[in-house]
Structures are given as C-alpha cells and as structure tokens.
PDB file of C-alpha atoms in Angstrom:
ATOM      1  CA  MET A   1       0.000   0.000   0.000  1.00 45.00           C
ATOM      2  CA  ALA A   2       1.429   3.360  -1.036  1.00 48.00           C
ATOM      3  CA  GLU A   3       2.211   5.914   1.661  1.00 54.00           C
ATOM      4  CA  PRO A   4       0.145   9.134   1.740  1.00 54.00           C
ATOM      5  CA  THR A   5       1.319  11.878  -0.573  1.00 57.00           C
ATOM      6  CA  ALA A   6       3.293  14.516   1.329  1.00 56.00           C
ATOM      7  CA  PRO A   7       1.701  17.982   1.672  1.00 53.00           C
ATOM      8  CA  GLY A   8       2.494  20.240  -1.262  1.00 66.00           C
ATOM      9  CA  THR A   9       3.591  17.335  -3.464  1.00 78.00           C
ATOM     10  CA  GLU A  10       0.278  17.027  -5.317  1.00 82.00           C
ATOM     11  CA  ALA A  11       1.150  20.079  -7.427  1.00 79.00           C
ATOM     12  CA  VAL A  12       4.535  18.582  -8.300  1.00 84.00           C
ATOM     13  CA  LEU A  13       2.867  15.352  -9.408  1.00 89.00           C
ATOM     14  CA  ARG A  14       0.387  17.265 -11.577  1.00 84.00           C
ATOM     15  CA  ASP A  15       3.278  19.077 -13.221  1.00 83.00           C
ATOM     16  CA  THR A  16       5.014  15.750 -13.764  1.00 90.00           C
ATOM     17  CA  LEU A  17       1.995  14.339 -15.582  1.00 89.00           C
ATOM     18  CA  LEU A  18       1.814  17.443 -17.779  1.00 85.00           C
ATOM     19  CA  TRP A  19       5.481  17.285 -18.782  1.00 87.00           C
ATOM     20  CA  THR A  20       5.362  13.499 -19.213  1.00 93.00           C
ATOM     21  CA  ALA A  21       2.480  13.843 -21.673  1.00 90.00           C
ATOM     22  CA  ALA A  22       4.422  16.516 -23.569  1.00 88.00           C
ATOM     23  CA  LEU A  23       7.522  14.330 -23.748  1.00 91.00           C
ATOM     24  CA  VAL A  24       5.527  11.273 -24.872  1.00 92.00           C
ATOM     25  CA  ARG A  25       4.085  13.399 -27.682  1.00 89.00           C
ATOM     26  CA  ARG A  26       7.286  15.105 -28.752  1.00 88.00           C
ATOM     27  CA  PHE A  27       9.905  12.376 -28.567  1.00 90.00           C
ATOM     28  CA  PRO A  28       8.652  10.323 -31.566  1.00 88.00           C
ATOM     29  CA  GLU A  29       8.617  13.520 -33.655  1.00 87.00           C
ATOM     30  CA  LEU A  30      12.393  13.735 -33.378  1.00 85.00           C
ATOM     31  CA  ALA A  31      12.778  10.838 -35.811  1.00 80.00           C
ATOM     32  CA  GLY A  32      11.191  12.919 -38.562  1.00 77.00           C
ATOM     33  CA  GLU A  33      13.675  15.725 -37.904  1.00 78.00           C
ATOM     34  CA  LEU A  34      16.802  13.581 -38.207  1.00 72.00           C
ATOM     35  CA  ALA A  35      17.174  13.878 -41.985  1.00 63.00           C
ATOM     36  CA  PRO A  36      16.632  17.264 -43.654  1.00 60.00           C
ATOM     37  CA  GLY A  37      14.185  17.259 -46.553  1.00 53.00           C
ATOM     38  CA  ARG A  38      16.427  17.955 -49.512  1.00 44.00           C
ATOM     39  CA  ARG A  39      15.296  17.645 -53.096  1.00 43.00           C
ATOM     40  CA  SER A  40      17.265  18.116 -56.276  1.00 39.00           C
ATOM     41  CA  PRO A  41      15.778  20.256 -59.057  1.00 43.00           C
ATOM     42  CA  ALA A  42      13.745  18.297 -61.573  1.00 42.00           C
ATOM     43  CA  GLY A  43      15.888  16.571 -64.168  1.00 43.00           C
ATOM     44  CA  THR A  44      19.106  16.813 -62.167  1.00 43.00           C
ATOM     45  CA  ARG A  45      21.039  14.300 -60.112  1.00 44.00           C
ATOM     46  CA  PRO A  46      22.237  14.966 -56.595  1.00 43.00           C
ATOM     47  CA  ALA A  47      25.838  16.090 -56.512  1.00 47.00           C
ATOM     48  CA  ALA A  48      28.276  13.444 -55.353  1.00 48.00           C
ATOM     49  CA  PRO A  49      29.931  14.201 -52.013  1.00 46.00           C
ATOM     50  CA  SER A  50      33.396  15.655 -52.236  1.00 50.00           C
ATOM     51  CA  PRO A  51      36.314  13.619 -50.858  1.00 50.00           C
ATOM     52  CA  GLY A  52      36.455  15.933 -47.874  1.00 51.00           C
ATOM     53  CA  ASP A  53      32.838  15.055 -47.000  1.00 51.00           C
ATOM     54  CA  ALA A  54      33.392  11.306 -47.070  1.00 52.00           C
ATOM     55  CA  GLU A  55      34.292  10.971 -43.382  1.00 58.00           C
ATOM     56  CA  LEU A  56      31.331  13.108 -42.330  1.00 53.00           C
ATOM     57  CA  LEU A  57      29.008  10.986 -44.447  1.00 51.00           C
ATOM     58  CA  ARG A  58      30.354   7.791 -42.867  1.00 57.00           C
ATOM     59  CA  ARG A  59      29.845   9.286 -39.419  1.00 60.00           C
ATOM     60  CA  GLU A  60      26.277  10.257 -40.228  1.00 54.00           C
ATOM     61  CA  ARG A  61      25.503   6.772 -41.500  1.00 57.00           C
ATOM     62  CA  ARG A  62      26.955   5.273 -38.320  1.00 60.00           C
ATOM     63  CA  GLU A  63      24.778   7.656 -36.302  1.00 58.00           C
ATOM     64  CA  ALA A  64      21.669   6.586 -38.216  1.00 54.00           C
ATOM     65  CA  LEU A  65      22.439   2.908 -37.680  1.00 56.00           C
ATOM     66  CA  LEU A  66      23.145   3.449 -33.985  1.00 58.00           C
ATOM     67  CA  LEU A  67      19.905   5.336 -33.509  1.00 55.00           C
ATOM     68  CA  GLU A  68      17.924   2.540 -35.141  1.00 54.00           C
ATOM     69  CA  GLN A  69      19.671  -0.209 -33.161  1.00 53.00           C
ATOM     70  CA  ARG A  70      19.667   1.469 -29.723  1.00 56.00           C
ATOM     71  CA  HIS A  71      16.522   3.575 -29.795  1.00 51.00           C
ATOM     72  CA  GLY A  72      14.310   1.983 -32.445  1.00 51.00           C
ATOM     73  CA  LEU A  73      14.194   5.192 -34.467  1.00 53.00           C
ATOM     74  CA  ALA A  74      14.850   4.777 -38.162  1.00 51.00           C
ATOM     75  CA  VAL A  75      15.746   7.888 -40.110  1.00 48.00           C
ATOM     76  CA  PRO A  76      12.995   8.287 -42.743  1.00 49.00           C
ATOM     77  CA  GLY A  77      14.420   7.902 -46.222  1.00 46.00           C
ATOM     78  CA  HIS A  78      17.987   7.913 -44.956  1.00 44.00           C
ATOM     79  CA  GLY A  79      20.565   7.079 -47.559  1.00 46.00           C
ATOM     80  CA  ALA A  80      23.265   9.464 -48.527  1.00 42.00           C
ATOM     81  CA  ALA A  81      21.327  12.375 -47.042  1.00 47.00           C
ATOM     82  CA  PRO A  82      22.997  13.880 -43.973  1.00 53.00           C
ATOM     83  CA  ILE A  83      21.325  13.599 -40.609  1.00 55.00           C
ATOM     84  CA  ARG A  84      21.062  16.401 -38.087  1.00 64.00           C
ATOM     85  CA  LEU A  85      23.535  15.452 -35.415  1.00 73.00           C
ATOM     86  CA  HIS A  86      22.042  17.857 -32.859  1.00 77.00           C
ATOM     87  CA  VAL A  87      18.765  15.930 -33.185  1.00 82.00           C
ATOM     88  CA  SER A  88      20.503  12.603 -32.661  1.00 81.00           C
ATOM     89  CA  ASP A  89      22.248  14.090 -29.620  1.00 85.00           C
ATOM     90  CA  CYS A  90      18.846  15.057 -28.221  1.00 87.00           C
ATOM     91  CA  ILE A  91      17.480  11.565 -28.846  1.00 89.00           C
ATOM     92  CA  ARG A  92      20.412   9.964 -27.028  1.00 88.00           C
ATOM     93  CA  ASP A  93      20.169  12.416 -24.129  1.00 89.00           C
ATOM     94  CA  VAL A  94      16.442  11.823 -23.654  1.00 92.00           C
ATOM     95  CA  THR A  95      16.723   8.057 -24.065  1.00 92.00           C
ATOM     96  CA  ASP A  96      19.555   7.741 -21.561  1.00 92.00           C
ATOM     97  CA  GLY A  97      17.831  10.184 -19.211  1.00 93.00           C
ATOM     98  CA  VAL A  98      14.549   8.267 -19.200  1.00 94.00           C
ATOM     99  CA  VAL A  99      16.315   4.933 -18.648  1.00 94.00           C
ATOM    100  CA  GLU A 100      18.320   6.324 -15.734  1.00 94.00           C
ATOM    101  CA  LEU A 101      15.255   8.027 -14.270  1.00 95.00           C
ATOM    102  CA  GLU A 102      13.115   4.895 -14.307  1.00 96.00           C
ATOM    103  CA  GLU A 103      15.879   2.820 -12.770  1.00 95.00           C
ATOM    104  CA  ALA A 104      16.422   5.424 -10.043  1.00 94.00           C
ATOM    105  CA  VAL A 105      12.702   5.605  -9.260  1.00 96.00           C
ATOM    106  CA  ARG A 106      12.291   1.856  -9.013  1.00 96.00           C
ATOM    107  CA  SER A 107      15.414   1.551  -6.880  1.00 94.00           C
ATOM    108  CA  ARG A 108      14.137   4.225  -4.479  1.00 95.00           C
ATOM    109  CA  LEU A 109      10.756   2.502  -4.237  1.00 95.00           C
ATOM    110  CA  GLY A 110      12.344  -0.893  -3.626  1.00 95.00           C
ATOM    111  CA  LEU A 111      11.131  -2.341  -6.939  1.00 94.00           C
ATOM    112  CA  PRO A 112      13.088  -4.707  -9.190  1.00 94.00           C
ATOM    113  CA  ARG A 113      15.000  -3.354 -12.164  1.00 90.00           C
ATOM    114  CA  PRO A 114      12.603  -2.640 -15.048  1.00 87.00           C
ATOM    115  CA  PRO A 115      12.615  -4.685 -18.273  1.00 89.00           C
ATOM    116  CA  ARG A 116      13.921  -3.113 -21.450  1.00 90.00           C
ATOM    117  CA  ALA A 117      11.446  -0.904 -23.282  1.00 90.00           C
ATOM    118  CA  GLY A 118      11.212   2.158 -25.491  1.00 91.00           C
ATOM    119  CA  VAL A 119      11.165   5.711 -24.183  1.00 92.00           C
ATOM    120  CA  THR A 120       7.403   6.219 -24.338  1.00 92.00           C
ATOM    121  CA  GLU A 121       6.692   2.913 -22.582  1.00 94.00           C
ATOM    122  CA  ARG A 122       9.193   3.751 -19.835  1.00 94.00           C
ATOM    123  CA  LEU A 123       7.574   7.160 -19.371  1.00 95.00           C
ATOM    124  CA  ARG A 124       4.166   5.537 -19.002  1.00 94.00           C
ATOM    125  CA  ARG A 125       5.585   3.151 -16.431  1.00 95.00           C
ATOM    126  CA  ILE A 126       7.048   6.068 -14.469  1.00 96.00           C
ATOM    127  CA  ALA A 127       3.666   7.816 -14.574  1.00 94.00           C
ATOM    128  CA  GLY A 128       2.104   4.641 -13.208  1.00 95.00           C
ATOM    129  CA  LEU A 129       4.350   4.889 -10.137  1.00 95.00           C
ATOM    130  CA  LEU A 130       3.432   8.460  -9.202  1.00 93.00           C
ATOM    131  CA  ASP A 131       1.419   7.377  -6.167  1.00 92.00           C
ATOM    132  CA  GLY A 132       4.530   5.827  -4.666  1.00 94.00           C
ATOM    133  CA  ILE A 133       6.759   8.664  -5.852  1.00 94.00           C
ATOM    134  CA  GLY A 134       4.479  11.151  -4.110  1.00 92.00           C
ATOM    135  CA  ALA A 135       5.418   9.713  -0.712  1.00 92.00           C
ATOM    136  CA  HIS A 136       8.968  11.020  -1.253  1.00 92.00           C
ATOM    137  CA  PRO A 137       8.926  14.798  -1.876  1.00 90.00           C
ATOM    138  CA  ASP A 138      12.573  14.964  -2.925  1.00 91.00           C
ATOM    139  CA  LEU A 139      12.091  12.127  -5.410  1.00 93.00           C
ATOM    140  CA  ALA A 140       8.884  13.716  -6.755  1.00 92.00           C
ATOM    141  CA  ARG A 141      10.667  16.997  -7.455  1.00 88.00           C
ATOM    142  CA  HIS A 142      13.610  15.197  -9.063  1.00 92.00           C
ATOM    143  CA  VAL A 143      11.291  13.265 -11.390  1.00 94.00           C
ATOM    144  CA  ARG A 144       9.386  16.468 -12.259  1.00 90.00           C
ATOM    145  CA  ASP A 145      12.595  18.383 -12.938  1.00 87.00           C
ATOM    146  CA  GLU A 146      14.114  15.677 -15.141  1.00 92.00           C
ATOM    147  CA  VAL A 147      10.981  15.071 -17.212  1.00 93.00           C
ATOM    148  CA  ARG A 148      10.513  18.814 -17.621  1.00 86.00           C
ATOM    149  CA  ARG A 149      14.142  19.272 -18.708  1.00 88.00           C
ATOM    150  CA  MET A 150      13.862  16.556 -21.343  1.00 91.00           C
ATOM    151  CA  ALA A 151      10.482  17.749 -22.627  1.00 89.00           C
ATOM    152  CA  ARG A 152      11.783  21.276 -23.047  1.00 84.00           C
ATOM    153  CA  ARG A 153      14.930  20.087 -24.795  1.00 87.00           C
ATOM    154  CA  CYS A 154      12.755  18.163 -27.249  1.00 89.00           C
ATOM    155  CA  ALA A 155      10.657  21.282 -27.815  1.00 85.00           C
ATOM    156  CA  ARG A 156      13.740  23.405 -28.507  1.00 84.00           C
ATOM    157  CA  THR A 157      15.168  20.804 -30.881  1.00 87.00           C
ATOM    158  CA  LEU A 158      11.857  20.657 -32.740  1.00 85.00           C
ATOM    159  CA  GLY A 159      11.757  24.445 -32.933  1.00 82.00           C
ATOM    160  CA  GLU A 160       8.582  24.750 -30.881  1.00 73.00           C
ATOM    161  CA  ALA A 161       7.802  27.933 -28.981  1.00 68.00           C
ATOM    162  CA  GLU A 162       5.288  27.879 -26.151  1.00 69.00           C
ATOM    163  CA  PRO A 163       2.675  30.631 -26.544  1.00 76.00           C
ATOM    164  CA  VAL A 164       2.704  33.326 -23.860  1.00 84.00           C
ATOM    165  CA  VAL A 165      -0.075  35.870 -23.276  1.00 87.00           C
ATOM    166  CA  ARG A 166       0.071  38.919 -21.000  1.00 89.00           C
ATOM    167  CA  VAL A 167      -2.350  38.938 -18.063  1.00 89.00           C
ATOM    168  CA  ALA A 168      -3.618  42.169 -16.498  1.00 88.00           C
ATOM    169  CA  GLY A 169      -2.969  42.945 -12.857  1.00 90.00           C
ATOM    170  CA  ARG A 170       0.029  42.776 -10.563  1.00 92.00           C
ATOM    171  CA  CYS A 171       1.674  39.739  -9.037  1.00 93.00           C
ATOM    172  CA  PRO A 172       0.467  39.334  -5.436  1.00 92.00           C
ATOM    173  CA  TRP A 173       4.007  38.434  -4.328  1.00 91.00           C
ATOM    174  CA  CYS A 174       6.269  40.966  -6.073  1.00 92.00           C
ATOM    175  CA  ASP A 175       3.734  43.612  -7.174  1.00 92.00           C
ATOM    176  CA  SER A 176       5.137  43.702 -10.709  1.00 91.00           C
ATOM    177  CA  VAL A 177       3.140  43.548 -13.949  1.00 92.00           C
ATOM    178  CA  SER A 178       4.730  40.213 -14.753  1.00 90.00           C
ATOM    179  CA  LEU A 179       1.777  37.824 -14.886  1.00 92.00           C
ATOM    180  CA  ARG A 180       1.662  35.715 -18.039  1.00 91.00           C
ATOM    181  CA  ALA A 181      -0.735  33.008 -19.211  1.00 89.00           C
ATOM    182  CA  PHE A 182       0.780  29.824 -20.621  1.00 84.00           C
ATOM    183  CA  PRO A 183      -2.122  28.156 -22.458  1.00 80.00           C
ATOM    184  CA  ASP A 184      -0.272  24.881 -23.044  1.00 73.00           C
ATOM    185  CA  ARG A 185       0.012  24.420 -19.282  1.00 73.00           C
ATOM    186  CA  ARG A 186      -3.330  26.041 -18.383  1.00 79.00           C
ATOM    187  CA  ALA A 187      -1.444  28.079 -15.798  1.00 85.00           C
ATOM    188  CA  VAL A 188      -0.520  31.671 -14.980  1.00 90.00           C
ATOM    189  CA  LEU A 189       3.107  32.346 -14.046  1.00 90.00           C
ATOM    190  CA  CYS A 190       4.885  35.323 -12.578  1.00 91.00           C
ATOM    191  CA  VAL A 191       7.854  35.698 -14.904  1.00 88.00           C
ATOM    192  CA  ASN A 192       9.755  38.160 -12.736  1.00 89.00           C
ATOM    193  CA  PRO A 193      13.091  36.398 -11.953  1.00 86.00           C
ATOM    194  CA  ALA A 194      13.257  38.177  -8.586  1.00 87.00           C
ATOM    195  CA  CYS A 195       9.807  37.025  -7.434  1.00 89.00           C
ATOM    196  CA  VAL A 196       9.740  34.659  -4.448  1.00 87.00           C
ATOM    197  CA  CYS A 197       6.520  33.649  -2.706  1.00 86.00           C
ATOM    198  CA  VAL A 198       6.083  32.596   0.931  1.00 84.00           C
ATOM    199  CA  ASP A 199       5.028  29.007   0.270  1.00 80.00           C
ATOM    200  CA  PRO A 200       7.829  26.859   1.764  1.00 76.00           C
ATOM    201  CA  VAL A 201       7.205  24.009  -0.709  1.00 72.00           C
ATOM    202  CA  CYS A 202       7.153  26.183  -3.844  1.00 78.00           C
ATOM    203  CA  GLY A 203      10.106  25.659  -6.153  1.00 75.00           C
ATOM    204  CA  CYS A 204      10.792  29.391  -6.370  1.00 78.00           C
ATOM    205  CA  GLN A 205      12.152  29.202  -2.822  1.00 77.00           C
ATOM    206  CA  ASP A 206      15.313  27.320  -3.771  1.00 73.00           C
ATOM    207  CA  ASP A 207      15.424  27.067  -7.586  1.00 74.00           C
ATOM    208  CA  PRO A 208      16.423  30.292  -9.422  1.00 71.00           C
ATOM    209  CA  ALA A 209      14.878  28.966 -12.643  1.00 71.00           C
ATOM    210  CA  TYR A 210      11.485  28.231 -11.102  1.00 76.00           C
ATOM    211  CA  ARG A 211       8.537  30.609 -11.456  1.00 81.00           C
ATOM    212  CA  HIS A 212       5.571  30.675  -9.105  1.00 82.00           C
ATOM    213  CA  LEU A 213       2.418  29.573 -10.894  1.00 83.00           C
ATOM    214  CA  TRP A 214      -1.333  29.493 -10.403  1.00 88.00           C
ATOM    215  CA  ARG A 215      -3.316  26.575 -11.799  1.00 84.00           C
ATOM    216  CA  GLU A 216      -6.884  26.715 -13.016  1.00 83.00           C
ATOM    217  CA  ASP A 217      -8.415  26.093  -9.599  1.00 83.00           C
ATOM    218  CA  GLU A 218      -6.447  29.084  -8.244  1.00 87.00           C
ATOM    219  CA  TRP A 219      -7.375  31.657 -10.892  1.00 89.00           C
ATOM    220  CA  ARG A 220     -10.216  33.204  -8.878  1.00 89.00           C
ATOM    221  CA  GLU A 221      -7.931  33.667  -5.880  1.00 90.00           C
ATOM    222  CA  LEU A 222      -5.271  35.163  -8.167  1.00 90.00           C
ATOM    223  CA  ALA A 223      -7.788  37.529  -9.758  1.00 90.00           C
ATOM    224  CA  ASP A 224      -8.920  38.793  -6.370  1.00 90.00           C
ATOM    225  CA  ALA A 225      -5.338  39.378  -5.235  1.00 90.00           C
ATOM    226  CA  SER A 226      -3.936  40.837  -8.461  1.00 89.00           C
ATOM    227  CA  GLY A 227      -6.702  43.137  -9.599  1.00 88.00           C
ATOM    228  CA  ALA A 228      -7.384  41.073 -12.703  1.00 84.00           C
ATOM    229  CA  ARG A 229     -10.656  39.358 -13.554  1.00 85.00           C
ATOM    230  CA  THR A 230     -11.155  35.613 -13.835  1.00 86.00           C
ATOM    231  CA  GLU A 231     -12.746  36.144 -17.255  1.00 85.00           C
ATOM    232  CA  GLU A 232      -9.623  37.948 -18.457  1.00 84.00           C
ATOM    233  CA  ILE A 233      -7.443  35.031 -17.381  1.00 87.00           C
ATOM    234  CA  GLU A 234      -9.713  32.541 -19.149  1.00 84.00           C
ATOM    235  CA  THR A 235      -9.632  34.689 -22.284  1.00 83.00           C
ATOM    236  CA  ALA A 236      -5.829  34.838 -22.139  1.00 81.00           C
ATOM    237  CA  MET A 237      -5.722  31.040 -22.004  1.00 79.00           C
ATOM    238  CA  ASP A 238      -7.648  30.932 -25.276  1.00 72.00           C
ATOM    239  CA  GLY A 239      -5.682  33.782 -26.867  1.00 57.00           C
ATOM    240  CA  THR A 240      -3.612  33.276 -29.985  1.00 43.00           C
ATOM    241  CA  GLU A 241      -1.428  36.394 -29.880  1.00 43.00           C
ATOM    242  CA  GLY A 242       1.737  35.895 -27.873  1.00 42.00           C
ATOM    243  CA  ASP A 243       3.315  38.534 -25.684  1.00 42.00           C
ATOM    244  CA  ALA A 244       6.357  39.653 -27.628  1.00 34.00           C
ATOM    245  CA  GLY A 245       7.968  41.148 -24.563  1.00 36.00           C
ATOM    246  CA  ALA A 246       7.511  38.105 -22.384  1.00 39.00           C
ATOM    247  CA  GLY A 247      10.053  35.972 -24.154  1.00 37.00           C
ATOM    248  CA  THR A 248      12.931  38.368 -23.648  1.00 31.00           C
ATOM    249  CA  GLY A 249      12.325  39.734 -20.209  1.00 33.00           C
ATOM    250  CA  THR A 250      10.916  36.785 -18.327  1.00 33.00           C
ATOM    251  CA  GLY A 251      13.946  34.713 -17.550  1.00 33.00           C
ATOM    252  CA  THR A 252      11.983  31.649 -18.617  1.00 36.00           C
ATOM    253  CA  GLU A 253      14.664  30.469 -21.047  1.00 34.00           C
ATOM    254  CA  THR A 254      18.439  30.551 -20.901  1.00 31.00           C
ATOM    255  CA  ASP A 255      21.090  29.495 -23.378  1.00 30.00           C
ATOM    256  CA  THR A 256      22.154  26.557 -21.265  1.00 30.00           C
ATOM    257  CA  GLU A 257      19.189  25.407 -19.247  1.00 34.00           C
ATOM    258  CA  GLU A 258      15.459  24.927 -19.480  1.00 38.00           C
ATOM    259  CA  THR A 259      12.978  27.101 -17.675  1.00 42.00           C
ATOM    260  CA  ALA A 260      11.039  25.808 -14.726  1.00 45.00           C
ATOM    261  CA  CYS A 261       7.294  25.368 -14.552  1.00 51.00           C
TER     262      CYS A 261
END
C-alpha cells in the first residue's frame, strides 16, 4: 500500500503528468527531424559528395544505424542524405535520461529493475508509479525536474515555442506587472526572476529557474489578489497572440538550461 502523498507534493505530481504527456508526444517527432528534406531540381542528379565530405558521411551513417539499433528510431528515407547530429544528440540524451530516471525511481521505491522498453513505454511506467513517488517529496521533485528538462529540450530541438499571453494585474508576491498566461500548461506564471513567494514548498524558494504559478483552480484567488478578472485570465488562455515582450524579459529560457514550470 502506497504511503500518503506529502503535503504540497500534489502540485509537483500534476506538473510531472503534464510534462510526461508533452515528452511522450514530442519524442517520436524527433525521428522525422533527423534527416533534412532535400530535393534536387527536376531533371538533375544529386551532386556526389566531395572527398572531404566522405568521413562526415560515414559518421552520419553510423549515427543513423546506432539510432535505429539502440533507440528503435529509423531515419525516414535515410541514404546518402545527412542527418542532423544535434537531433541525434537530443534523442540519445532523452533516451539515456529516461532509462536512468526509471531505474532510479524503481530503486528508491524498492522495486526490481525494469525490463527493457522504449522511451514512451518507460515514461508511461514512471507515470504509473506516481502514487509511490508522491510519498517522497525529494524524489517527486527530481522526477518532475528531469521530465521537464527533457520535454523542453525536445521542444527546442523541434523548434517549438510555447505561446505566452500577457495577463492584467500585478503579481500578489512581487507587485510587478509580470503575470503571463501559458495556455499549453493552463497556468498563470509570474515571470519576474526576482519574485519569491512565501510558500515553503514552492520551487521558487530554492530554484532560481522556477517561477511561481497558479493553476486553473487558483485563478479566482489570483484575480482577487492581483486586480485582474477571472474572465480575463480565461480569455488569455484561449488567446492566440503571444506577448512579444515576455520571451525576452521573463527569464523563462536561458542558453544553457530549461525554464522551470
């Protein structure tokens, strides 16, 4: 019987499910990005690789074979076409990260080592253990952070940009006009890097990359405290125009690390 979930950990587990679903959706899409779509003009033949490109071509073919053997991802239409090595690096990073994460979770929960499986199946197995993970707050946050990191790396590699919409009102914690709606997450975040709330279990207390957020069941409370209206927040969640200023001044992305929830 699983131990009760520690106070404050329910939100972490909800975030974990959100990021797990995103990673399950995005990871298979990486295979389609491995080989660039290159076509020769009608009636012409592709140019033969120069002698100086021969070693690179051999390396790319080895990469394609390794990806198919280790990760079950065949490069669509791969032949002499080059593959995007930064995509293959992402695939290896995510694959190794998911394997290590599942093994660490099962070890912490006293479960036997998991059988071999693909990335998406391993992620589903991790999600199936969230009740047990929730009894260990430090483990729950580690799982959330790792899944989030890998999901955001996949998104960057695929060239995805999460929509951001400005929300009226001031943050109840830092009093800045830094509230933003993130429709993909159905959450409002304060994107002020200096904002720290008073909740001792919130990630913004000890993680500089974390941003305090309000989920859907907290929007009314946020509206009352910020001067916004609940209807405005709901409209922002359905908005299609992103906030051009939010991406540069929010601190939600860095060159070397993913943003927090």
